[in-house]
Structure formats: structure tokens, C-alpha cells
């Protein structure tokens, strides 16, 4: 079964709306989670590293005020796309690895965001 | 800097073996991964290999690692149409699983009946 749950899987909303995406580790604790964005037929682009209890680390060119990340517990990170516009439409994916083991990271099923 | 390269496209006949190749630059990587992505779906961890291993086999999948040449390959035996997908190679650039992964651009595998 899924070890990383991402919700929602698909969201369509009007321009100007803020959208929150959740990423949960189901049976392990993750001090670090990662948020990616993927455009059609392209590879994943790392947006930011979500750190439990502290500020996220954003990759160059990613607006931190646009993409708000909160990692308030060891099993949940959220990405909020604020005042979304059509150019924010994309596939967003999170990943997490068990802090206390050396097992590889697992990915959520992704969230397809469509802004009209 | 860190980089992962892989060929972009591979086409095989159903029943043949597929070999997807990947090269990486970071010799400190402890994990090397293969992920599969079907159209419109998220990423599925197919298999991974520790950097101190040369080979790992898991049913139809065989991973070969040449650490000297920094070359990783994924062999799929008896390729089926359901194997058609994009396959991503990734490495974690160091010890521990809380590091950001460095990704290749993905190899699109087309399996022809």
C-alpha cells in the first residue's frame, strides 16, 4: 500500500484562488519532505525541501511567497499555492523518506492542478 | 555539479529485453534509484541499489552498477506492453535518505506488440 499519501489528486479552480496540497507519511516519520513540480513530458523539478519545525529551503527561482510550505509535524507537510494563476497549472509531487532508517524515499501519487 | 544523464527514448518489441542506461557524476552517492511513471500518474519506486553493490535482481528487473564508470543500468526481461512508461534514474548525492534526489530527464520506453 501507499506509504506516502498526497491529497487532493486533482483540483480545478479559478484564477486567484489559493490551493493547499497535503503530503502525509503514513507509517513512518519524516523530518524532511520534498516538493516537486513536473511539466508535461518533462522531468521533476525540485521546488523546495520541507523541514519539520523550521523554514523550508527553496530552490533558486521558486517564489517562497507564492508557494508556502508548512511542515508542522513529522508526518505532514503542506504546499499552498497562493493566488494561483493559469501558469501555476502543473503536476505537483511530494516525496518523503523515513528519518530513522536508510530506506529510499517514496512518492505521493501527485496532485494535478488546473487553474482556469 | 551533480548531474544524471539518460537516453530519452527506447523502443522494443514485446517479449524482448529492455536495457535503460544512466550515468551520474556524484561518486559519493549511497543510493541509486529507478522510478517508473505511467502517463498521468505519480512515481513508483521500481528498485534501488546501494553503492557498494554491483548487481541487484528482482523478478524481471536487473540493476547493474559500475561504480568506476558511474554507470547504472536497468534491464527488464520479457518486456510487456504494460511496461511502457517513463523510467527515471536518480541518485541521492551522499549518505542518508533525507537528501534531495538528483534526477535524470527520464527514458520513455515504448513496447510494441
PDB file of C-alpha atoms in Angstrom:
ATOM      1  CA  UNK A   1       0.000   0.000   0.000  1.00  0.00           C
ATOM      2  CA  UNK A   2       0.900   3.646  -0.298  1.00  0.00           C
ATOM      3  CA  UNK A   3       3.411   4.835   2.260  1.00  0.00           C
ATOM      4  CA  UNK A   4       3.106   8.476   1.222  1.00  0.00           C
ATOM      5  CA  UNK A   5      -0.368   9.876   0.738  1.00  0.00           C
ATOM      6  CA  UNK A   6      -0.935  13.046  -1.250  1.00  0.00           C
ATOM      7  CA  UNK A   7      -4.235  14.885  -1.330  1.00  0.00           C
ATOM      8  CA  UNK A   8      -6.057  16.007  -3.390  1.00  0.00           C
ATOM      9  CA  UNK A   9      -5.180  14.089  -6.519  1.00  0.00           C
ATOM     10  CA  UNK A  10      -6.790  16.598  -8.862  1.00  0.00           C
ATOM     11  CA  UNK A  11      -8.052  20.096  -8.357  1.00  0.00           C
ATOM     12  CA  UNK A  12      -9.554  22.596 -10.770  1.00  0.00           C
ATOM     13  CA  UNK A  13     -10.166  26.129  -9.599  1.00  0.00           C
ATOM     14  CA  UNK A  14     -10.496  29.707 -10.749  1.00  0.00           C
ATOM     15  CA  UNK A  15      -7.628  32.098 -11.099  1.00  0.00           C
ATOM     16  CA  UNK A  16      -6.883  33.928  -7.845  1.00  0.00           C
ATOM     17  CA  UNK A  17      -7.776  31.006  -5.596  1.00  0.00           C
ATOM     18  CA  UNK A  18      -5.301  29.564  -3.121  1.00  0.00           C
ATOM     19  CA  UNK A  19      -4.889  25.807  -3.162  1.00  0.00           C
ATOM     20  CA  UNK A  20      -3.475  23.626  -0.409  1.00  0.00           C
ATOM     21  CA  UNK A  21      -1.896  20.247  -1.127  1.00  0.00           C
ATOM     22  CA  UNK A  22      -1.147  17.785   1.659  1.00  0.00           C
ATOM     23  CA  UNK A  23       1.606  15.203   1.842  1.00  0.00           C
ATOM     24  CA  UNK A  24       1.479  12.600   4.601  1.00  0.00           C
ATOM     25  CA  UNK A  25       3.854   9.830   5.530  1.00  0.00           C
ATOM     26  CA  UNK A  26       1.575   7.005   6.596  1.00  0.00           C
ATOM     27  CA  UNK A  27       3.741   4.664   8.624  1.00  0.00           C
ATOM     28  CA  UNK A  28       6.984   6.495   9.242  1.00  0.00           C
ATOM     29  CA  UNK A  29       8.277   9.808  10.462  1.00  0.00           C
ATOM     30  CA  UNK A  30       9.885  12.245   8.073  1.00  0.00           C
ATOM     31  CA  UNK A  31      11.808  15.286   9.256  1.00  0.00           C
ATOM     32  CA  UNK A  32      12.335  16.177   5.618  1.00  0.00           C
ATOM     33  CA  UNK A  33       9.936  16.056   2.714  1.00  0.00           C
ATOM     34  CA  UNK A  34      10.428  17.274  -0.830  1.00  0.00           C
ATOM     35  CA  UNK A  35       8.087  19.085  -3.182  1.00  0.00           C
ATOM     36  CA  UNK A  36       8.465  18.740  -6.928  1.00  0.00           C
ATOM     37  CA  UNK A  37       6.761  20.199  -9.934  1.00  0.00           C
ATOM     38  CA  UNK A  38       6.514  18.394 -13.233  1.00  0.00           C
ATOM     39  CA  UNK A  39       5.503  19.847 -16.574  1.00  0.00           C
ATOM     40  CA  UNK A  40       4.137  17.567 -19.299  1.00  0.00           C
ATOM     41  CA  UNK A  41       6.750  15.251 -20.749  1.00  0.00           C
ATOM     42  CA  UNK A  42       9.467  16.689 -18.543  1.00  0.00           C
ATOM     43  CA  UNK A  43      11.447  15.535 -15.562  1.00  0.00           C
ATOM     44  CA  UNK A  44      10.764  16.534 -11.995  1.00  0.00           C
ATOM     45  CA  UNK A  45      11.878  19.941 -10.860  1.00  0.00           C
ATOM     46  CA  UNK A  46      12.630  20.221  -7.166  1.00  0.00           C
ATOM     47  CA  UNK A  47      10.823  23.233  -5.755  1.00  0.00           C
ATOM     48  CA  UNK A  48      11.714  23.083  -2.093  1.00  0.00           C
ATOM     49  CA  UNK A  49      12.813  20.961   0.824  1.00  0.00           C
ATOM     50  CA  UNK A  50      10.315  20.954   3.651  1.00  0.00           C
ATOM     51  CA  UNK A  51      11.885  20.800   7.114  1.00  0.00           C
ATOM     52  CA  UNK A  52       9.842  19.800  10.150  1.00  0.00           C
ATOM     53  CA  UNK A  53       9.655  22.593  12.666  1.00  0.00           C
ATOM     54  CA  UNK A  54      11.622  25.102  10.608  1.00  0.00           C
ATOM     55  CA  UNK A  55      11.535  27.055   7.387  1.00  0.00           C
ATOM     56  CA  UNK A  56      11.555  25.321   4.052  1.00  0.00           C
ATOM     57  CA  UNK A  57      14.568  25.565   1.793  1.00  0.00           C
ATOM     58  CA  UNK A  58      13.554  26.815  -1.630  1.00  0.00           C
ATOM     59  CA  UNK A  59      15.385  26.141  -4.870  1.00  0.00           C
ATOM     60  CA  UNK A  60      16.612  29.041  -6.927  1.00  0.00           C
ATOM     61  CA  UNK A  61      13.851  30.725  -8.874  1.00  0.00           C
ATOM     62  CA  UNK A  62      10.994  29.395  -6.735  1.00  0.00           C
ATOM     63  CA  UNK A  63       8.976  32.158  -5.072  1.00  0.00           C
ATOM     64  CA  UNK A  64       8.584  31.386  -1.387  1.00  0.00           C
ATOM     65  CA  UNK A  65       5.648  33.770  -1.025  1.00  0.00           C
ATOM     66  CA  UNK A  66       3.876  32.067  -3.882  1.00  0.00           C
ATOM     67  CA  UNK A  67       4.465  28.513  -2.732  1.00  0.00           C
ATOM     68  CA  UNK A  68       4.006  28.383   1.021  1.00  0.00           C
ATOM     69  CA  UNK A  69       5.275  25.278   2.750  1.00  0.00           C
ATOM     70  CA  UNK A  70       4.382  24.192   6.247  1.00  0.00           C
ATOM     71  CA  UNK A  71       5.807  21.093   7.929  1.00  0.00           C
ATOM     72  CA  UNK A  72       4.213  21.203  11.330  1.00  0.00           C
ATOM     73  CA  UNK A  73       4.512  17.549  12.246  1.00  0.00           C
ATOM     74  CA  UNK A  74       6.719  14.573  11.466  1.00  0.00           C
ATOM     75  CA  UNK A  75       4.071  13.095   9.187  1.00  0.00           C
ATOM     76  CA  UNK A  76       2.582  16.063   7.363  1.00  0.00           C
ATOM     77  CA  UNK A  77       3.829  18.737   5.014  1.00  0.00           C
ATOM     78  CA  UNK A  78       1.563  21.108   3.103  1.00  0.00           C
ATOM     79  CA  UNK A  79       2.175  23.159  -0.016  1.00  0.00           C
ATOM     80  CA  UNK A  80      -0.132  26.117  -0.590  1.00  0.00           C
ATOM     81  CA  UNK A  81      -0.168  27.733  -4.000  1.00  0.00           C
ATOM     82  CA  UNK A  82      -1.319  31.255  -3.206  1.00  0.00           C
ATOM     83  CA  UNK A  83      -3.394  33.305  -5.627  1.00  0.00           C
ATOM     84  CA  UNK A  84      -2.966  30.677  -8.298  1.00  0.00           C
ATOM     85  CA  UNK A  85      -2.882  31.638 -11.967  1.00  0.00           C
ATOM     86  CA  UNK A  86      -3.028  29.520 -15.123  1.00  0.00           C
ATOM     87  CA  UNK A  87       0.782  29.374 -15.330  1.00  0.00           C
ATOM     88  CA  UNK A  88       0.767  27.553 -11.971  1.00  0.00           C
ATOM     89  CA  UNK A  89      -1.131  24.674 -13.564  1.00  0.00           C
ATOM     90  CA  UNK A  90       1.089  21.646 -13.258  1.00  0.00           C
ATOM     91  CA  UNK A  91       1.601  18.268 -11.632  1.00  0.00           C
ATOM     92  CA  UNK A  92       2.903  18.613  -8.074  1.00  0.00           C
ATOM     93  CA  UNK A  93       4.523  15.634  -6.351  1.00  0.00           C
ATOM     94  CA  UNK A  94       5.882  15.172  -2.855  1.00  0.00           C
ATOM     95  CA  UNK A  95       8.342  12.642  -1.510  1.00  0.00           C
ATOM     96  CA  UNK A  96       9.499  11.590   1.924  1.00  0.00           C
ATOM     97  CA  UNK A  97      11.996   9.223   3.455  1.00  0.00           C
ATOM     98  CA  UNK A  98      11.951   7.595   6.860  1.00  0.00           C
ATOM     99  CA  UNK A  99      14.195   9.675   9.093  1.00  0.00           C
ATOM    100  CA  UNK A 100      15.118   6.651  11.180  1.00  0.00           C
ATOM    101  CA  UNK A 101      16.005   4.182   8.503  1.00  0.00           C
ATOM    102  CA  UNK A 102      18.058   4.036   5.334  1.00  0.00           C
ATOM    103  CA  UNK A 103      15.166   3.029   3.150  1.00  0.00           C
ATOM    104  CA  UNK A 104      14.690   5.033  -0.029  1.00  0.00           C
ATOM    105  CA  UNK A 105      12.239   7.861  -0.433  1.00  0.00           C
ATOM    106  CA  UNK A 106       8.700   7.200  -1.520  1.00  0.00           C
ATOM    107  CA  UNK A 107       6.492   9.456  -3.582  1.00  0.00           C
ATOM    108  CA  UNK A 108       2.923  10.526  -3.326  1.00  0.00           C
ATOM    109  CA  UNK A 109       0.658   9.931  -6.310  1.00  0.00           C
ATOM    110  CA  UNK A 110       0.831  13.598  -7.253  1.00  0.00           C
ATOM    111  CA  UNK A 111      -1.681  16.413  -7.499  1.00  0.00           C
ATOM    112  CA  UNK A 112      -2.805  17.689 -10.859  1.00  0.00           C
ATOM    113  CA  UNK A 113      -3.589  21.382 -10.507  1.00  0.00           C
ATOM    114  CA  UNK A 114      -5.564  23.123 -13.225  1.00  0.00           C
ATOM    115  CA  UNK A 115      -6.204  26.849 -12.916  1.00  0.00           C
ATOM    116  CA  UNK A 116      -8.857  28.322 -15.190  1.00  0.00           C
TER     117      UNK A 116
ATOM    118  CA  UNK B   1      27.922  19.963 -10.265  1.00  0.00           C
ATOM    119  CA  UNK B   2      25.835  16.882  -9.773  1.00  0.00           C
ATOM    120  CA  UNK B   3      24.294  15.503 -12.929  1.00  0.00           C
ATOM    121  CA  UNK B   4      22.402  12.426 -14.081  1.00  0.00           C
ATOM    122  CA  UNK B   5      22.058  11.596 -17.754  1.00  0.00           C
ATOM    123  CA  UNK B   6      19.988   9.007 -19.536  1.00  0.00           C
ATOM    124  CA  UNK B   7      18.810   8.409 -23.058  1.00  0.00           C
ATOM    125  CA  UNK B   8      15.398   9.902 -23.793  1.00  0.00           C
ATOM    126  CA  UNK B   9      13.693   7.196 -25.762  1.00  0.00           C
ATOM    127  CA  UNK B  10      13.791   3.427 -26.198  1.00  0.00           C
ATOM    128  CA  UNK B  11      11.566   1.223 -28.288  1.00  0.00           C
ATOM    129  CA  UNK B  12      11.450  -2.580 -28.009  1.00  0.00           C
ATOM    130  CA  UNK B  13       9.249  -5.435 -29.119  1.00  0.00           C
ATOM    131  CA  UNK B  14       7.065  -7.241 -26.647  1.00  0.00           C
ATOM    132  CA  UNK B  15       8.958 -10.202 -25.178  1.00  0.00           C
ATOM    133  CA  UNK B  16      12.395  -8.710 -25.790  1.00  0.00           C
ATOM    134  CA  UNK B  17      14.646  -7.387 -23.044  1.00  0.00           C
ATOM    135  CA  UNK B  18      14.909  -3.651 -22.460  1.00  0.00           C
ATOM    136  CA  UNK B  19      18.054  -2.021 -21.155  1.00  0.00           C
ATOM    137  CA  UNK B  20      17.884   1.553 -19.934  1.00  0.00           C
ATOM    138  CA  UNK B  21      21.183   3.226 -19.190  1.00  0.00           C
ATOM    139  CA  UNK B  22      22.105   6.053 -16.867  1.00  0.00           C
ATOM    140  CA  UNK B  23      25.316   7.861 -15.972  1.00  0.00           C
ATOM    141  CA  UNK B  24      25.884  10.029 -12.934  1.00  0.00           C
ATOM    142  CA  UNK B  25      28.644  12.271 -11.694  1.00  0.00           C
ATOM    143  CA  UNK B  26      28.479  12.240  -7.883  1.00  0.00           C
ATOM    144  CA  UNK B  27      30.730   9.472  -6.617  1.00  0.00           C
ATOM    145  CA  UNK B  28      29.532   9.982  -3.033  1.00  0.00           C
ATOM    146  CA  UNK B  29      26.020   8.712  -3.788  1.00  0.00           C
ATOM    147  CA  UNK B  30      24.945   5.925  -1.494  1.00  0.00           C
ATOM    148  CA  UNK B  31      21.680   5.118  -3.233  1.00  0.00           C
ATOM    149  CA  UNK B  32      20.810   4.913  -6.908  1.00  0.00           C
ATOM    150  CA  UNK B  33      17.189   4.545  -7.856  1.00  0.00           C
ATOM    151  CA  UNK B  34      14.933   3.626 -10.699  1.00  0.00           C
ATOM    152  CA  UNK B  35      11.437   5.085 -10.704  1.00  0.00           C
ATOM    153  CA  UNK B  36       8.634   4.377 -13.149  1.00  0.00           C
ATOM    154  CA  UNK B  37       5.985   6.866 -14.181  1.00  0.00           C
ATOM    155  CA  UNK B  38       2.963   5.854 -16.211  1.00  0.00           C
ATOM    156  CA  UNK B  39       1.032   8.528 -18.132  1.00  0.00           C
ATOM    157  CA  UNK B  40      -0.804  10.892 -15.813  1.00  0.00           C
ATOM    158  CA  UNK B  41       0.373   9.073 -12.699  1.00  0.00           C
ATOM    159  CA  UNK B  42       2.840   9.666  -9.892  1.00  0.00           C
ATOM    160  CA  UNK B  43       6.186   7.988  -9.486  1.00  0.00           C
ATOM    161  CA  UNK B  44       6.575   4.386  -8.467  1.00  0.00           C
ATOM    162  CA  UNK B  45       9.802   3.184  -6.898  1.00  0.00           C
ATOM    163  CA  UNK B  46      10.843   0.227  -9.027  1.00  0.00           C
ATOM    164  CA  UNK B  47      14.094  -0.696  -7.401  1.00  0.00           C
ATOM    165  CA  UNK B  48      17.208   0.766  -5.883  1.00  0.00           C
ATOM    166  CA  UNK B  49      20.763  -0.301  -5.292  1.00  0.00           C
ATOM    167  CA  UNK B  50      23.308   0.579  -2.660  1.00  0.00           C
ATOM    168  CA  UNK B  51      26.530   1.987  -3.999  1.00  0.00           C
ATOM    169  CA  UNK B  52      28.541  -0.912  -2.571  1.00  0.00           C
ATOM    170  CA  UNK B  53      26.658  -3.427  -4.714  1.00  0.00           C
ATOM    171  CA  UNK B  54      27.342  -4.418  -8.327  1.00  0.00           C
ATOM    172  CA  UNK B  55      24.051  -6.047  -9.142  1.00  0.00           C
ATOM    173  CA  UNK B  56      20.569  -6.439  -7.820  1.00  0.00           C
ATOM    174  CA  UNK B  57      17.886  -8.695  -9.250  1.00  0.00           C
ATOM    175  CA  UNK B  58      14.190  -8.504  -8.509  1.00  0.00           C
ATOM    176  CA  UNK B  59      11.990 -10.750 -10.643  1.00  0.00           C
ATOM    177  CA  UNK B  60      12.152  -9.334 -14.196  1.00  0.00           C
ATOM    178  CA  UNK B  61      14.328  -6.417 -13.167  1.00  0.00           C
ATOM    179  CA  UNK B  62      18.124  -6.466 -13.033  1.00  0.00           C
ATOM    180  CA  UNK B  63      20.127  -3.439 -11.956  1.00  0.00           C
ATOM    181  CA  UNK B  64      23.818  -3.277 -12.778  1.00  0.00           C
ATOM    182  CA  UNK B  65      26.107  -0.714 -11.214  1.00  0.00           C
ATOM    183  CA  UNK B  66      29.579   0.105 -12.455  1.00  0.00           C
ATOM    184  CA  UNK B  67      30.827   2.469  -9.797  1.00  0.00           C
ATOM    185  CA  UNK B  68      34.152   3.067 -11.504  1.00  0.00           C
ATOM    186  CA  UNK B  69      32.438   4.354 -14.649  1.00  0.00           C
ATOM    187  CA  UNK B  70      29.467   5.800 -12.691  1.00  0.00           C
ATOM    188  CA  UNK B  71      27.132   3.850 -14.920  1.00  0.00           C
ATOM    189  CA  UNK B  72      23.816   2.360 -13.890  1.00  0.00           C
ATOM    190  CA  UNK B  73      21.536   0.206 -15.995  1.00  0.00           C
ATOM    191  CA  UNK B  74      18.085  -1.272 -15.638  1.00  0.00           C
ATOM    192  CA  UNK B  75      17.273  -4.425 -17.562  1.00  0.00           C
ATOM    193  CA  UNK B  76      13.667  -5.515 -17.927  1.00  0.00           C
ATOM    194  CA  UNK B  77      13.355  -9.102 -19.073  1.00  0.00           C
ATOM    195  CA  UNK B  78      10.416 -10.245 -21.211  1.00  0.00           C
ATOM    196  CA  UNK B  79       9.176  -6.691 -21.665  1.00  0.00           C
ATOM    197  CA  UNK B  80       5.406  -6.354 -21.746  1.00  0.00           C
ATOM    198  CA  UNK B  81       3.149  -3.612 -23.112  1.00  0.00           C
ATOM    199  CA  UNK B  82       2.351  -2.719 -19.512  1.00  0.00           C
ATOM    200  CA  UNK B  83       5.982  -1.759 -19.063  1.00  0.00           C
ATOM    201  CA  UNK B  84       5.510   1.204 -21.397  1.00  0.00           C
ATOM    202  CA  UNK B  85       6.244   4.236 -19.240  1.00  0.00           C
ATOM    203  CA  UNK B  86       8.917   6.783 -18.434  1.00  0.00           C
ATOM    204  CA  UNK B  87      11.780   5.475 -16.344  1.00  0.00           C
ATOM    205  CA  UNK B  88      13.749   7.892 -14.202  1.00  0.00           C
ATOM    206  CA  UNK B  89      17.202   7.302 -12.826  1.00  0.00           C
ATOM    207  CA  UNK B  90      18.076   9.207  -9.649  1.00  0.00           C
ATOM    208  CA  UNK B  91      20.877   9.395  -7.138  1.00  0.00           C
ATOM    209  CA  UNK B  92      20.909  10.853  -3.677  1.00  0.00           C
ATOM    210  CA  UNK B  93      24.272  12.549  -3.688  1.00  0.00           C
ATOM    211  CA  UNK B  94      25.582  11.337  -0.359  1.00  0.00           C
ATOM    212  CA  UNK B  95      24.746   9.376   2.755  1.00  0.00           C
ATOM    213  CA  UNK B  96      21.274   9.211   4.245  1.00  0.00           C
ATOM    214  CA  UNK B  97      17.835   9.258   2.690  1.00  0.00           C
ATOM    215  CA  UNK B  98      16.939  12.832   3.596  1.00  0.00           C
ATOM    216  CA  UNK B  99      18.899  14.341   0.756  1.00  0.00           C
ATOM    217  CA  UNK B 100      17.282  15.757  -2.333  1.00  0.00           C
ATOM    218  CA  UNK B 101      17.467  13.397  -5.271  1.00  0.00           C
ATOM    219  CA  UNK B 102      19.261  14.309  -8.464  1.00  0.00           C
ATOM    220  CA  UNK B 103      17.171  13.193 -11.435  1.00  0.00           C
ATOM    221  CA  UNK B 104      17.759  12.241 -14.998  1.00  0.00           C
ATOM    222  CA  UNK B 105      15.324  13.527 -17.620  1.00  0.00           C
ATOM    223  CA  UNK B 106      13.670  10.139 -17.948  1.00  0.00           C
ATOM    224  CA  UNK B 107      13.709   7.454 -20.640  1.00  0.00           C
ATOM    225  CA  UNK B 108      10.440   6.908 -22.420  1.00  0.00           C
ATOM    226  CA  UNK B 109      10.040   3.177 -23.077  1.00  0.00           C
ATOM    227  CA  UNK B 110       7.680   2.148 -25.850  1.00  0.00           C
ATOM    228  CA  UNK B 111       6.811  -1.541 -26.098  1.00  0.00           C
ATOM    229  CA  UNK B 112       5.443  -2.634 -29.456  1.00  0.00           C
ATOM    230  CA  UNK B 113       3.202  -5.692 -29.691  1.00  0.00           C
TER     231      UNK B 113
END
